């Protein structure tokens, strides 16, 4: 699943422009077209932000984890996000929750350095059986939109 949705910055920018647009339309009716043109410009910038963001195909994920752990044992689940083209400045990762793993369902943020960002989740085995981390969310932000939220399911 690949989603893009507005950030707080874009919503606040549009909310700040709306009263000004209304004031221009009321106080200077001859210039009423300037208000929708400005709002259209902001919408166009947001669309460009979405279009120029790194696509899903530019992202490669790799994982580092032990094959087996004992009950009560702590271990590190490592995730590396690597971009093969233009990379965002910051990436966020969230993992699904599993009842057999204490610490699952966690989120992490990391700055992208040299086209890659690394994350480490400290987990602990809470019970017997095979734990399943079947979903991982990855998202990154452009100047106006939070872009390309990916749901990776196994």
Coordinates of C-alpha atoms in Angstrom, one line a residue:
X1 CA 0.0 0.0 0.0
X2 CA 1.4 3.4 -1.0
X3 CA -0.1 6.5 0.5
X4 CA 0.6 10.2 0.5
X5 CA -1.2 12.6 2.8
X6 CA -0.8 16.2 3.9
X7 CA 1.5 17.2 6.8
X8 CA 0.6 19.6 9.5
X9 CA 2.7 22.2 7.6
X10 CA 0.5 22.0 4.5
X11 CA -2.8 22.1 6.4
X12 CA -1.6 25.1 8.5
X13 CA -0.5 26.9 5.3
X14 CA -3.8 26.4 3.6
X15 CA -5.7 27.4 6.8
X16 CA -3.6 30.5 7.0
X17 CA -4.2 31.4 3.4
X18 CA -8.0 31.0 3.5
X19 CA -8.9 34.0 5.7
X20 CA -6.5 36.2 3.5
X21 CA -8.2 34.9 0.4
X22 CA -11.6 35.8 1.8
X23 CA -10.4 39.2 2.9
X24 CA -9.1 39.9 -0.6
X25 CA -12.3 38.8 -2.2
X26 CA -14.4 41.0 0.2
X27 CA -12.2 44.1 0.3
X28 CA -10.9 44.2 -3.3
X29 CA -13.4 42.4 -5.5
X30 CA -11.4 43.3 -8.6
X31 CA -8.6 41.0 -7.4
X32 CA -10.7 38.1 -6.2
X33 CA -9.0 35.7 -8.7
X34 CA -5.6 36.2 -6.9
X35 CA -7.0 34.2 -3.9
X36 CA -7.9 31.0 -5.7
X37 CA -4.7 31.3 -7.8
X38 CA -2.6 31.4 -4.6
X39 CA -4.4 28.4 -3.2
X40 CA -4.0 26.6 -6.6
X41 CA -0.3 27.4 -6.5
X42 CA 0.1 25.8 -3.0
X43 CA -1.8 22.7 -4.3
X44 CA 0.4 22.5 -7.3
X45 CA 3.5 22.7 -5.1
X46 CA 2.1 19.8 -3.0
X47 CA 1.5 17.8 -6.1
X48 CA 5.1 18.4 -7.3
X49 CA 6.3 17.4 -3.9
X50 CA 4.5 14.1 -4.2
X51 CA 5.6 13.5 -7.8
X52 CA 9.3 14.2 -7.2
X53 CA 9.5 12.1 -4.0
X54 CA 11.6 8.9 -4.2
X55 CA 9.3 6.1 -5.5
X56 CA 8.7 2.8 -3.7
X57 CA 10.9 1.1 -6.2
X58 CA 13.8 3.3 -5.1
X59 CA 13.7 1.8 -1.6
X60 CA 15.3 -1.4 -0.6
X61 CA 15.0 -2.8 2.9
X62 CA 17.3 -5.3 4.6
X63 CA 16.8 -7.0 8.0
X64 CA 19.2 -8.3 10.6
X65 CA 17.9 -10.6 13.3
X66 CA 18.8 -13.9 14.9
X67 CA 17.2 -17.0 13.6
X68 CA 16.2 -18.2 17.0
X69 CA 16.2 -16.9 20.6
X70 CA 15.3 -18.4 23.9
X71 CA 12.3 -17.4 26.0
X72 CA 13.1 -14.2 27.9
X73 CA 16.1 -13.5 25.8
X74 CA 16.7 -9.9 24.4
X75 CA 17.8 -9.4 20.9
X76 CA 18.1 -6.6 18.3
X77 CA 15.9 -6.5 15.2
X78 CA 17.8 -4.3 12.7
X79 CA 16.3 -2.6 9.6
X80 CA 18.2 -0.8 7.0
X81 CA 16.4 1.4 4.4
X82 CA 18.5 2.2 1.4
X83 CA 17.5 4.5 -1.5
X84 CA 19.1 4.1 -4.9
X85 CA 18.2 7.6 -6.1
X86 CA 17.4 10.8 -4.4
X87 CA 16.8 10.1 -0.7
X88 CA 14.7 12.0 1.8
X89 CA 16.4 13.6 4.8
X90 CA 14.6 11.5 7.4
X91 CA 12.8 8.1 7.4
X92 CA 10.4 6.6 9.9
X93 CA 9.7 2.9 10.5
X94 CA 7.0 1.2 12.6
X95 CA 6.6 -2.5 13.1
X96 CA 3.5 -4.6 13.8
X97 CA 2.8 -5.9 17.2
X98 CA 3.3 -9.5 18.1
X99 CA 2.2 -10.9 21.5
X100 CA 5.3 -13.2 21.7
X101 CA 7.7 -10.2 21.5
X102 CA 8.0 -7.5 24.1
X103 CA 8.9 -4.2 22.5
X104 CA 7.2 -5.0 19.2
X105 CA 4.9 -2.4 17.8
X106 CA 7.7 0.2 18.2
X107 CA 8.5 3.1 16.0
X108 CA 11.8 4.7 15.1
X109 CA 13.1 7.6 13.1
X110 CA 16.5 8.1 11.6
X111 CA 18.4 10.6 9.4
X112 CA 19.4 9.4 6.0
X113 CA 23.2 9.4 5.5
X114 CA 24.8 8.3 2.3
X115 CA 21.4 7.1 0.9
X116 CA 20.7 4.8 3.8
X117 CA 19.1 4.9 7.3
X118 CA 19.5 2.3 9.9
X119 CA 17.1 1.3 12.7
X120 CA 17.5 -1.0 15.7
X121 CA 14.6 -2.3 17.7
X122 CA 15.4 -3.9 21.0
X123 CA 13.0 -6.8 21.5
X124 CA 12.6 -9.6 24.1
X125 CA 11.1 -13.0 23.6
X126 CA 8.0 -13.2 25.8
X127 CA 6.9 -16.8 25.1
X128 CA 7.3 -20.0 23.3
X129 CA 6.5 -20.3 19.6
X130 CA 7.3 -18.6 16.4
X131 CA 6.9 -14.8 16.5
X132 CA 5.7 -13.2 13.3
X133 CA 6.6 -9.6 12.4
X134 CA 4.4 -9.6 9.3
X135 CA 4.0 -5.9 8.7
X136 CA 6.4 -3.0 8.6
X137 CA 5.5 0.6 7.8
X138 CA 8.0 3.0 6.2
X139 CA 7.4 6.6 5.5
X140 CA 9.2 9.8 4.7
X141 CA 8.3 13.4 4.4
X142 CA 8.7 16.0 1.7
X143 CA 8.5 19.7 2.2
X144 CA 4.7 19.8 2.1
X145 CA 3.4 16.2 2.2
X146 CA 4.2 13.1 4.2
X147 CA 5.1 10.9 1.3
X148 CA 5.0 7.3 0.4
X149 CA 3.8 5.6 3.4
X150 CA 4.4 2.0 2.6
X151 CA 2.9 -1.0 4.3
X152 CA 5.1 -4.0 3.7
X153 CA 3.4 -7.2 4.5
X154 CA 4.9 -10.7 4.3

